[in-house]
mmCIF file of C-alpha atoms and ligand atoms in Angstrom:
data_model
loop_
_atom_site.group_PDB
_atom_site.id
_atom_site.type_symbol
_atom_site.label_atom_id
_atom_site.label_comp_id
_atom_site.label_asym_id
_atom_site.label_seq_id
_atom_site.Cartn_x
_atom_site.Cartn_y
_atom_site.Cartn_z
ATOM 1 C CA MET R 202 6.672 17.489 -9.619
ATOM 2 C CA LYS R 203 7.348 20.299 -11.954
ATOM 3 C CA SER R 204 3.638 22.316 -13.180
ATOM 4 C CA LEU R 205 2.653 20.983 -16.074
ATOM 5 C CA GLN R 206 2.779 24.063 -17.404
ATOM 6 C CA GLU R 207 6.912 24.136 -16.622
ATOM 7 C CA LEU R 208 7.378 20.603 -18.315
ATOM 8 C CA THR R 209 5.516 21.385 -21.614
ATOM 9 C CA ARG R 210 7.054 22.962 -24.476
ATOM 10 C CA PRO R 211 5.971 26.683 -24.320
ATOM 11 C CA ASN R 212 5.175 26.193 -27.678
ATOM 12 C CA ILE R 213 2.473 23.426 -27.159
ATOM 13 C CA TRP R 214 1.193 24.957 -23.889
ATOM 14 C CA SER R 215 -0.317 28.109 -25.471
ATOM 15 C CA LEU R 216 -1.418 26.014 -28.771
ATOM 16 C CA ALA R 217 -4.959 25.987 -30.503
ATOM 17 C CA PRO R 218 -5.587 22.729 -32.065
ATOM 18 C CA TYR R 219 -6.974 22.382 -35.192
ATOM 19 C CA SER R 220 -10.732 22.236 -34.473
ATOM 20 C CA SER R 221 -12.236 19.439 -36.904
ATOM 21 C CA ALA R 222 -15.447 19.693 -38.395
ATOM 22 C CA ARG R 223 -16.514 16.553 -36.171
ATOM 23 C CA ASN R 224 -15.470 17.910 -32.568
ATOM 24 C CA GLU R 225 -17.268 21.036 -33.642
ATOM 25 C CA TYR R 226 -21.579 20.135 -33.037
ATOM 26 C CA SER R 227 -20.787 17.914 -30.742
ATOM 27 C CA GLY R 228 -23.032 17.401 -27.961
ATOM 28 C CA HIS R 229 -26.157 17.322 -30.704
ATOM 29 C CA ALA R 230 -28.037 14.871 -32.463
ATOM 30 C CA ALA R 231 -27.634 15.075 -36.240
ATOM 31 C CA HIS R 232 -28.244 13.213 -38.888
ATOM 32 C CA VAL R 233 -27.319 15.403 -42.104
ATOM 33 C CA PHE R 234 -23.557 15.880 -42.293
ATOM 34 C CA LEU R 235 -22.975 17.953 -44.818
ATOM 35 C CA ASP R 236 -19.932 19.895 -43.034
ATOM 36 C CA ALA R 237 -17.172 18.095 -43.412
ATOM 37 C CA ASN R 238 -16.491 17.751 -47.125
ATOM 38 C CA GLU R 239 -17.265 14.358 -47.686
ATOM 39 C CA ASN R 240 -18.727 12.347 -49.927
ATOM 40 C CA PRO R 241 -22.543 11.075 -49.641
ATOM 41 C CA TYR R 242 -21.787 7.278 -50.725
ATOM 42 C CA ASN R 243 -19.370 5.131 -49.914
ATOM 43 C CA ASN R 244 -21.292 3.980 -46.271
ATOM 44 C CA PRO R 245 -19.420 3.947 -43.695
ATOM 45 C CA TYR R 246 -15.809 4.556 -45.516
ATOM 46 C CA ASN R 247 -16.865 8.152 -46.953
ATOM 47 C CA ARG R 248 -17.024 9.439 -43.122
ATOM 48 C CA TYR R 249 -13.749 10.971 -40.843
ATOM 49 C CA PRO R 250 -13.479 8.394 -38.022
ATOM 50 C CA ASP R 251 -13.851 9.412 -34.231
ATOM 51 C CA PRO R 252 -11.357 11.402 -33.293
ATOM 52 C CA LEU R 253 -11.487 10.783 -30.131
ATOM 53 C CA GLN R 254 -11.956 7.081 -30.420
ATOM 54 C CA GLU R 255 -14.771 7.469 -26.953
ATOM 55 C CA GLU R 256 -16.061 3.654 -27.831
ATOM 56 C CA VAL R 257 -13.078 1.770 -27.754
ATOM 57 C CA LYS R 258 -11.912 4.164 -24.759
ATOM 58 C CA GLU R 259 -15.614 3.222 -22.506
ATOM 59 C CA LYS R 260 -14.130 -0.567 -23.706
ATOM 60 C CA LEU R 261 -10.772 -0.219 -22.367
ATOM 61 C CA SER R 262 -10.894 1.363 -19.683
ATOM 62 C CA LYS R 263 -14.288 -1.449 -18.580
ATOM 63 C CA ILE R 264 -11.394 -4.004 -19.019
ATOM 64 C CA LYS R 265 -8.073 -1.829 -17.347
ATOM 65 C CA GLY R 266 -9.367 0.453 -14.925
ATOM 66 C CA VAL R 267 -9.147 3.374 -15.871
ATOM 67 C CA PRO R 268 -10.826 6.067 -16.567
ATOM 68 C CA ALA R 269 -11.535 7.201 -20.733
ATOM 69 C CA GLU R 270 -10.538 10.944 -19.614
ATOM 70 C CA CYS R 271 -7.381 9.999 -18.548
ATOM 71 C CA ILE R 272 -6.378 6.828 -22.158
ATOM 72 C CA PHE R 273 -4.530 8.325 -24.887
ATOM 73 C CA LEU R 274 -4.838 5.552 -28.277
ATOM 74 C CA GLY R 275 -2.645 6.089 -30.830
ATOM 75 C CA ASN R 276 -1.654 4.495 -34.233
ATOM 76 C CA GLY R 277 0.833 1.563 -32.494
ATOM 77 C CA SER R 278 2.838 2.732 -28.897
ATOM 78 C CA ASP R 279 5.029 4.604 -30.905
ATOM 79 C CA GLU R 280 2.864 7.757 -31.301
ATOM 80 C CA ALA R 281 2.462 7.703 -27.731
ATOM 81 C CA ILE R 282 6.600 7.165 -27.126
ATOM 82 C CA ASP R 283 7.267 10.238 -29.972
ATOM 83 C CA LEU R 284 4.677 11.991 -28.305
ATOM 84 C CA VAL R 285 6.596 12.641 -25.208
ATOM 85 C CA TYR R 286 9.032 14.014 -26.743
ATOM 86 C CA ARG R 287 7.200 16.150 -29.499
ATOM 87 C CA CYS R 288 4.419 17.827 -26.171
ATOM 88 C CA PHE R 289 7.185 18.079 -23.475
ATOM 89 C CA CYS R 290 11.013 17.907 -24.964
ATOM 90 C CA GLU R 291 12.595 20.871 -26.769
ATOM 91 C CA PRO R 292 14.832 20.535 -29.112
ATOM 92 C CA GLN R 293 18.692 21.204 -28.654
ATOM 93 C CA LYS R 294 17.977 21.796 -24.725
ATOM 94 C CA ASP R 295 15.787 19.561 -22.981
ATOM 95 C CA ASN R 296 16.801 16.130 -21.808
ATOM 96 C CA VAL R 297 15.653 12.240 -21.373
ATOM 97 C CA VAL R 298 17.080 8.881 -19.441
ATOM 98 C CA ALA R 299 16.404 5.672 -20.288
ATOM 99 C CA ILE R 300 17.232 2.085 -18.998
ATOM 100 C CA CYS R 301 20.469 0.396 -21.526
ATOM 101 C CA PRO R 302 20.177 -1.652 -22.650
ATOM 102 C CA THR R 303 15.695 -1.215 -24.029
ATOM 103 C CA TYR R 304 13.503 -0.423 -26.487
ATOM 104 C CA GLY R 305 15.357 1.603 -29.166
ATOM 105 C CA MET R 306 11.987 3.437 -30.979
ATOM 106 C CA TYR R 307 12.613 5.543 -27.352
ATOM 107 C CA GLU R 308 16.108 6.530 -28.459
ATOM 108 C CA VAL R 309 15.171 6.520 -32.481
ATOM 109 C CA CYS R 310 12.423 9.206 -31.256
ATOM 110 C CA ALA R 311 14.524 11.720 -29.128
ATOM 111 C CA ASP R 312 16.982 11.482 -32.012
ATOM 112 C CA ILE R 313 14.298 12.368 -35.029
ATOM 113 C CA ASN R 314 13.268 15.415 -32.254
ATOM 114 C CA ASN R 315 16.740 16.316 -31.832
ATOM 115 C CA VAL R 316 16.894 15.783 -28.069
ATOM 116 C CA GLU R 317 19.263 14.901 -25.541
ATOM 117 C CA TYR R 318 19.398 10.896 -24.653
ATOM 118 C CA ARG R 319 21.271 9.497 -21.888
ATOM 119 C CA ASN R 320 21.215 5.891 -20.998
ATOM 120 C CA VAL R 321 21.391 4.476 -17.619
ATOM 121 C CA MET R 322 23.481 0.894 -17.824
ATOM 122 C CA LEU R 323 21.787 -1.835 -16.171
ATOM 123 C CA ASP R 324 23.592 -4.381 -13.539
ATOM 124 C CA GLU R 325 24.751 -7.978 -14.912
ATOM 125 C CA ASN R 326 20.368 -9.077 -13.122
ATOM 126 C CA TYR R 327 19.194 -5.891 -16.151
ATOM 127 C CA GLN R 328 18.070 -4.663 -13.035
ATOM 128 C CA VAL R 329 18.561 -0.839 -11.946
ATOM 129 C CA CYS R 330 18.573 1.112 -9.337
ATOM 130 C CA ALA R 331 16.520 4.885 -8.495
ATOM 131 C CA ASP R 332 19.707 6.467 -7.587
ATOM 132 C CA LYS R 333 21.952 5.851 -10.382
ATOM 133 C CA LEU R 334 18.703 7.035 -12.616
ATOM 134 C CA LEU R 335 17.807 10.098 -11.300
ATOM 135 C CA ALA R 336 22.063 11.083 -11.145
ATOM 136 C CA ALA R 337 21.874 11.153 -14.565
ATOM 137 C CA CYS R 338 19.295 13.505 -14.748
ATOM 138 C CA ASP R 339 19.631 17.602 -14.426
ATOM 139 C CA SER R 340 17.079 20.489 -14.486
ATOM 140 C CA ASN R 341 16.620 20.368 -18.006
ATOM 141 C CA THR R 342 15.668 15.897 -17.951
ATOM 142 C CA LYS R 343 11.521 15.673 -18.733
ATOM 143 C CA ALA R 344 11.555 12.496 -18.842
ATOM 144 C CA ILE R 345 12.644 8.613 -17.572
ATOM 145 C CA TRP R 346 11.915 6.104 -19.837
ATOM 146 C CA ILE R 347 11.265 2.613 -18.304
ATOM 147 C CA CYS R 348 10.647 -0.705 -19.797
ATOM 148 C CA SER R 349 8.721 -3.593 -17.447
ATOM 149 C CA PRO R 350 8.962 -5.857 -18.283
ATOM 150 C CA ASN R 351 12.051 -5.052 -20.962
ATOM 151 C CA ASN R 352 12.842 -5.394 -23.776
ATOM 152 C CA PRO R 353 14.970 -6.841 -25.326
ATOM 153 C CA THR R 354 16.714 -8.702 -21.206
ATOM 154 C CA GLY R 355 12.513 -9.741 -20.325
ATOM 155 C CA ASN R 356 13.046 -9.175 -16.816
ATOM 156 C CA SER R 357 10.127 -6.789 -15.395
ATOM 157 C CA ILE R 358 12.006 -3.491 -13.639
ATOM 158 C CA ASN R 359 12.114 -4.371 -10.071
ATOM 159 C CA ARG R 360 8.558 -2.500 -8.603
ATOM 160 C CA GLU R 361 10.079 -0.892 -5.390
ATOM 161 C CA GLU R 362 13.172 1.379 -7.434
ATOM 162 C CA ILE R 363 9.854 3.092 -10.338
ATOM 163 C CA ILE R 364 7.954 3.995 -7.681
ATOM 164 C CA LYS R 365 11.311 5.935 -6.160
ATOM 165 C CA VAL R 366 12.061 6.864 -8.672
ATOM 166 C CA ILE R 367 8.077 8.199 -9.993
ATOM 167 C CA GLU R 368 8.592 9.402 -6.235
ATOM 168 C CA ALA R 369 12.058 11.156 -6.483
ATOM 169 C CA PHE R 370 11.712 12.623 -10.031
ATOM 170 C CA ASP R 371 10.350 16.333 -10.569
ATOM 171 C CA GLY R 372 9.506 14.616 -14.368
ATOM 172 C CA LEU R 373 8.187 12.263 -16.221
ATOM 173 C CA VAL R 374 8.030 8.161 -15.749
ATOM 174 C CA ILE R 375 6.794 6.552 -18.783
ATOM 175 C CA VAL R 376 6.967 2.954 -18.054
ATOM 176 C CA ASP R 377 6.257 0.689 -21.348
ATOM 177 C CA GLU R 378 3.985 -2.257 -20.328
ATOM 178 C CA ALA R 379 3.835 -3.609 -23.575
ATOM 179 C CA TYR R 380 4.975 -7.271 -22.051
ATOM 180 C CA ILE R 381 2.461 -6.516 -18.751
ATOM 181 C CA ASP R 382 0.052 -9.219 -20.352
ATOM 182 C CA PHE R 383 2.676 -11.891 -19.861
ATOM 183 C CA SER R 384 3.829 -10.664 -16.534
ATOM 184 C CA ARG R 385 3.738 -11.952 -12.805
ATOM 185 C CA GLU R 386 3.528 -8.128 -11.690
ATOM 186 C CA VAL R 387 0.588 -6.093 -11.783
ATOM 187 C CA THR R 388 -0.160 -2.874 -14.242
ATOM 188 C CA ILE R 389 1.202 0.289 -12.485
ATOM 189 C CA SER R 390 -2.081 1.897 -14.232
ATOM 190 C CA ARG R 391 -3.014 1.410 -10.926
ATOM 191 C CA LEU R 392 -0.484 4.127 -9.521
ATOM 192 C CA LEU R 393 -2.434 6.734 -11.756
ATOM 193 C CA GLY R 394 -3.806 8.784 -9.149
ATOM 194 C CA LYS R 395 -1.731 8.514 -6.466
ATOM 195 C CA TYR R 396 1.064 9.888 -9.044
ATOM 196 C CA THR R 397 0.953 12.361 -11.715
ATOM 197 C CA ASN R 398 4.000 12.856 -13.213
ATOM 198 C CA LEU R 399 3.127 8.691 -14.337
ATOM 199 C CA ILE R 400 2.151 7.942 -17.779
ATOM 200 C CA VAL R 401 1.442 4.198 -18.298
ATOM 201 C CA LEU R 402 1.920 2.391 -22.391
ATOM 202 C CA GLN R 403 0.351 -0.047 -22.614
ATOM 203 C CA THR R 404 -0.733 -1.860 -26.949
ATOM 204 C CA LEU R 405 -2.942 -4.079 -28.332
ATOM 205 C CA SER R 406 0.490 -5.483 -30.675
ATOM 206 C CA LYS R 407 1.565 -8.542 -28.525
ATOM 207 C CA ALA R 408 -1.254 -10.355 -25.890
ATOM 208 C CA TRP R 409 -3.922 -8.563 -27.331
ATOM 209 C CA GLY R 410 -2.796 -10.818 -31.135
ATOM 210 C CA SER R 411 -3.197 -7.453 -32.814
ATOM 211 C CA ALA R 412 -0.235 -5.146 -34.369
ATOM 212 C CA ALA R 413 -1.434 -5.636 -37.043
ATOM 213 C CA ILE R 414 -3.833 -3.010 -36.705
ATOM 214 C CA ARG R 415 -2.038 -0.496 -34.814
ATOM 215 C CA LEU R 416 -3.193 -0.014 -31.906
ATOM 216 C CA GLY R 417 -0.835 1.556 -28.974
ATOM 217 C CA MET R 418 -2.538 3.305 -25.410
ATOM 218 C CA ALA R 419 -1.511 5.619 -23.193
ATOM 219 C CA PHE R 420 -2.652 5.974 -19.768
ATOM 220 C CA ALA R 421 -1.857 9.512 -17.616
ATOM 221 C CA SER R 422 -3.362 11.829 -16.145
ATOM 222 C CA LYS R 423 -6.337 13.825 -17.852
ATOM 223 C CA GLU R 424 -4.166 16.648 -17.739
ATOM 224 C CA ILE R 425 -1.776 15.123 -20.082
ATOM 225 C CA ILE R 426 -3.806 12.892 -21.918
ATOM 226 C CA SER R 427 -5.317 16.554 -23.539
ATOM 227 C CA ILE R 428 -1.931 17.569 -24.206
ATOM 228 C CA TYR R 429 -1.508 14.835 -26.473
ATOM 229 C CA ASN R 430 -4.222 15.052 -27.947
ATOM 230 C CA LYS R 431 -3.663 18.823 -28.910
ATOM 231 C CA VAL R 432 -0.588 17.850 -30.426
ATOM 232 C CA LYS R 433 -1.693 14.415 -31.955
ATOM 233 C CA TYR R 434 -2.825 14.312 -36.232
ATOM 234 C CA PRO R 435 -6.803 15.355 -35.611
ATOM 235 C CA TYR R 436 -7.945 11.862 -37.612
ATOM 236 C CA ASN R 437 -4.771 9.282 -35.635
ATOM 237 C CA VAL R 438 -7.018 5.949 -35.326
ATOM 238 C CA ASN R 439 -8.377 4.968 -38.755
ATOM 239 C CA LEU R 440 -12.505 3.514 -38.689
ATOM 240 C CA LEU R 441 -11.101 -0.173 -39.578
ATOM 241 C CA THR R 442 -8.183 0.072 -36.151
ATOM 242 C CA GLN R 443 -11.072 1.403 -34.238
ATOM 243 C CA GLN R 444 -13.441 -1.239 -35.478
ATOM 244 C CA GLN R 445 -11.046 -4.048 -35.218
ATOM 245 C CA ALA R 446 -9.906 -3.374 -31.458
ATOM 246 C CA LEU R 447 -13.773 -3.105 -30.643
ATOM 247 C CA ASN R 448 -14.481 -6.781 -31.905
ATOM 248 C CA ARG R 449 -10.825 -7.942 -30.471
ATOM 249 C CA LEU R 450 -11.936 -5.602 -27.076
ATOM 250 C CA SER R 451 -15.179 -8.047 -27.100
ATOM 251 C CA ASN R 452 -13.455 -11.708 -26.475
ATOM 252 C CA THR R 453 -10.873 -10.999 -23.642
ATOM 253 C CA TYR R 454 -11.915 -15.335 -23.430
ATOM 254 C CA ASP R 455 -9.829 -15.734 -26.565
ATOM 255 C CA VAL R 456 -7.222 -13.180 -24.616
ATOM 256 C CA GLU R 457 -6.857 -15.121 -21.291
ATOM 257 C CA GLN R 458 -6.306 -18.461 -23.615
ATOM 258 C CA TRP R 459 -3.434 -17.413 -26.088
ATOM 259 C CA VAL R 460 -1.653 -16.024 -23.104
ATOM 260 C CA LYS R 461 -1.772 -19.253 -20.881
ATOM 261 C CA MET R 462 -1.188 -21.424 -23.630
ATOM 262 C CA LEU R 463 1.545 -18.821 -24.557
ATOM 263 C CA LEU R 464 3.651 -19.250 -20.905
ATOM 264 C CA GLN R 465 3.742 -22.939 -20.738
ATOM 265 C CA GLU R 466 5.241 -22.895 -24.091
ATOM 266 C CA ARG R 467 8.050 -20.368 -22.546
ATOM 267 C CA SER R 468 8.403 -22.675 -19.218
ATOM 268 C CA ARG R 469 8.686 -25.486 -21.848
ATOM 269 C CA MET R 470 10.608 -23.672 -23.716
ATOM 270 C CA LEU R 471 13.600 -21.948 -20.870
ATOM 271 C CA SER R 472 14.266 -25.394 -19.266
ATOM 272 C CA ALA R 473 14.487 -27.044 -23.109
ATOM 273 C CA PHE R 474 16.411 -23.944 -24.845
ATOM 274 C CA ALA R 475 18.946 -24.630 -21.346
ATOM 275 C CA GLU R 476 20.207 -28.204 -22.587
ATOM 276 C CA LEU R 477 21.712 -27.112 -25.830
ATOM 277 C CA LYS R 478 25.023 -27.967 -26.371
ATOM 278 C CA ILE R 479 25.154 -24.310 -28.034
ATOM 279 C CA CYS R 480 23.303 -22.431 -25.335
ATOM 280 C CA GLU R 481 25.414 -20.588 -22.210
ATOM 281 C CA LYS R 482 22.483 -19.267 -20.438
ATOM 282 C CA VAL R 483 18.854 -18.433 -20.675
ATOM 283 C CA TYR R 484 17.856 -14.792 -18.728
ATOM 284 C CA PRO R 485 14.639 -14.662 -16.786
ATOM 285 C CA THR R 486 11.663 -13.509 -18.672
ATOM 286 C CA ASP R 487 8.136 -11.657 -17.674
ATOM 287 C CA ALA R 488 7.295 -11.175 -21.456
ATOM 288 C CA ASN R 489 6.169 -13.559 -24.366
ATOM 289 C CA PHE R 490 9.864 -14.289 -25.818
ATOM 290 C CA PHE R 491 13.157 -14.866 -23.728
ATOM 291 C CA LEU R 492 16.961 -13.849 -24.316
ATOM 292 C CA ALA R 493 19.754 -15.900 -24.276
ATOM 293 C CA LYS R 494 23.654 -16.725 -24.485
ATOM 294 C CA VAL R 495 24.884 -18.880 -27.004
ATOM 295 C CA THR R 496 28.119 -19.835 -27.732
ATOM 296 C CA ASP R 497 28.240 -17.446 -31.355
ATOM 297 C CA ALA R 498 25.256 -15.259 -32.063
ATOM 298 C CA GLN R 499 26.204 -14.621 -35.655
ATOM 299 C CA LYS R 500 27.038 -17.706 -36.420
ATOM 300 C CA ILE R 501 23.732 -19.564 -35.010
ATOM 301 C CA TYR R 502 21.123 -16.631 -36.167
ATOM 302 C CA ASP R 503 22.758 -17.427 -39.654
ATOM 303 C CA TYR R 504 22.259 -21.294 -39.600
ATOM 304 C CA LEU R 505 19.056 -20.799 -38.502
ATOM 305 C CA VAL R 506 17.813 -17.722 -41.221
ATOM 306 C CA GLU R 507 19.274 -20.558 -43.796
ATOM 307 C CA LYS R 508 16.337 -22.697 -42.190
ATOM 308 C CA GLY R 509 14.115 -20.358 -42.356
ATOM 309 C CA ILE R 510 13.549 -19.124 -39.145
ATOM 310 C CA ILE R 511 13.937 -15.752 -37.497
ATOM 311 C CA VAL R 512 14.712 -14.794 -33.964
ATOM 312 C CA ARG R 513 16.337 -11.533 -33.135
ATOM 313 C CA ASN R 514 20.303 -11.481 -33.041
ATOM 314 C CA ARG R 515 20.947 -8.683 -29.989
ATOM 315 C CA THR R 516 24.526 -9.320 -29.917
ATOM 316 C CA ARG R 517 25.725 -6.052 -31.111
ATOM 317 C CA ILE R 518 23.104 -4.874 -28.116
ATOM 318 C CA SER R 519 25.565 -2.890 -24.805
ATOM 319 C CA LEU R 520 25.049 -6.045 -21.968
ATOM 320 C CA CYS R 521 24.221 -8.358 -24.637
ATOM 321 C CA GLN R 522 26.841 -9.964 -26.363
ATOM 322 C CA ASN R 523 26.356 -13.106 -27.903
ATOM 323 C CA CYS R 524 22.347 -12.923 -27.189
ATOM 324 C CA LEU R 525 19.893 -13.997 -29.291
ATOM 325 C CA ARG R 526 15.926 -12.962 -28.344
ATOM 326 C CA ILE R 527 13.214 -15.375 -29.265
ATOM 327 C CA THR R 528 9.708 -15.271 -29.215
ATOM 328 C CA ILE R 529 7.501 -17.833 -27.723
ATOM 329 C CA GLY R 530 5.749 -18.462 -31.223
ATOM 330 C CA THR R 531 3.024 -22.210 -31.441
ATOM 331 C CA ARG R 532 4.681 -26.082 -29.704
ATOM 332 C CA ASP R 533 4.699 -26.726 -33.971
ATOM 333 C CA GLU R 534 7.480 -23.119 -34.229
ATOM 334 C CA ASN R 535 9.596 -23.653 -30.799
ATOM 335 C CA ASN R 536 9.992 -27.272 -30.921
ATOM 336 C CA GLU R 537 11.049 -26.755 -35.057
ATOM 337 C CA LEU R 538 13.673 -23.979 -33.746
ATOM 338 C CA LEU R 539 14.455 -26.745 -30.762
ATOM 339 C CA GLY R 540 15.076 -29.436 -33.430
ATOM 340 C CA ALA R 541 16.928 -27.154 -35.767
ATOM 341 C CA LEU R 542 19.392 -26.137 -33.027
ATOM 342 C CA ARG R 543 19.350 -29.843 -31.300
ATOM 343 C CA SER R 544 21.426 -30.716 -34.709
ATOM 344 C CA ILE R 545 23.351 -28.586 -35.231
HETATM 345 C C1 LIG M 326 6.262 -4.440 -28.818
HETATM 346 C C2 LIG M 326 6.846 -3.193 -28.577
HETATM 347 C C3 LIG M 326 5.705 -2.065 -28.329
HETATM 348 C C4 LIG M 326 4.436 -2.296 -29.327
HETATM 349 O O1 LIG M 326 4.996 -1.298 -30.052
HETATM 350 P P1 LIG M 326 3.846 -0.892 -31.129
HETATM 351 O O2 LIG M 326 4.141 0.733 -31.935
HETATM 352 O O3 LIG M 326 2.210 -0.680 -29.774
HETATM 353 O O4 LIG M 326 3.581 -1.824 -32.060
HETATM 354 C C5 LIG M 326 6.310 -0.784 -27.339
HETATM 355 N N1 LIG M 326 7.017 -1.200 -26.653
HETATM 356 C C6 LIG M 326 7.888 -2.253 -26.494
HETATM 357 C C7 LIG M 326 8.531 -1.515 -25.032
HETATM 358 C C8 LIG M 326 7.376 -3.538 -27.248
HETATM 359 O O5 LIG M 326 8.256 -3.921 -27.442
#
């Protein structure tokens, strides 16, 4: 791996970050806060929230087995994705490489940051070999994006290939594990101690049932996390989100039950869907959704919208012609979808 200084944009490496009022006194017990121009009334919403979300990180650290200093929390994973570009990629000079098809935000954020985005096509099993990803890199490639389980295909990317990429590439490898709780694979975050160029993304938006509160996580070396912390907005995760996250994280039993039900429903849906007249193929999945090739994706999508049922039409995505991406819902919701498709 290149040194972190070589990977970081020079202006970011030398950046003196904004120092907030609450950052400066840390370590002392205090009870009179006249430092931040807050209103003394309307407690607790009058106070700025913890800029580094330490309580949430402590809790996450125990659940995820990652040291708190190796955790970044952001306004959804989207913030952690955008920060890769803002911290490490020089506009109009550096580039990133990603599997294709995959989650759209990697490319949108590259475009916004004016950073070249290089696609590497998955094969017919939606897999990629390490050599193909590495061959797309040059000396200006700062990062490789791997989403596993992948969106919109649903499958996990072969772990041996991911490891090969991490070991052979001299830049950052970001593994997006938004769907890891639904997967047979174990999280790759176990290897953070071994690989200092690895960034793992997870989120409260899927298995944790908390998309509304916007809380995404990045796990990485503490050096990478300090660069993230330097560039992020000082109060990027608001108090309501931090409180709700603490609540959510103290009840892991619910999450286990939800995942169990969704996995049962997923297996039922995969079989039932494959039996439909309109279904040509159901792809294997490790996520809380599946991709299915149908006779005419646009027509079926429109038909379902008429019935008030919304799925994702992925027909215009590379390698996904005539594919619908279908999220696993409650048993009743899933049955409504099956019923509608049986009576086409
Ligand atoms: C849903 C999803 C996310 C989650 O994004 P948030 O901003 O945390 O809601 C991240 N990555 C992928 C691939 C996703 O599908």
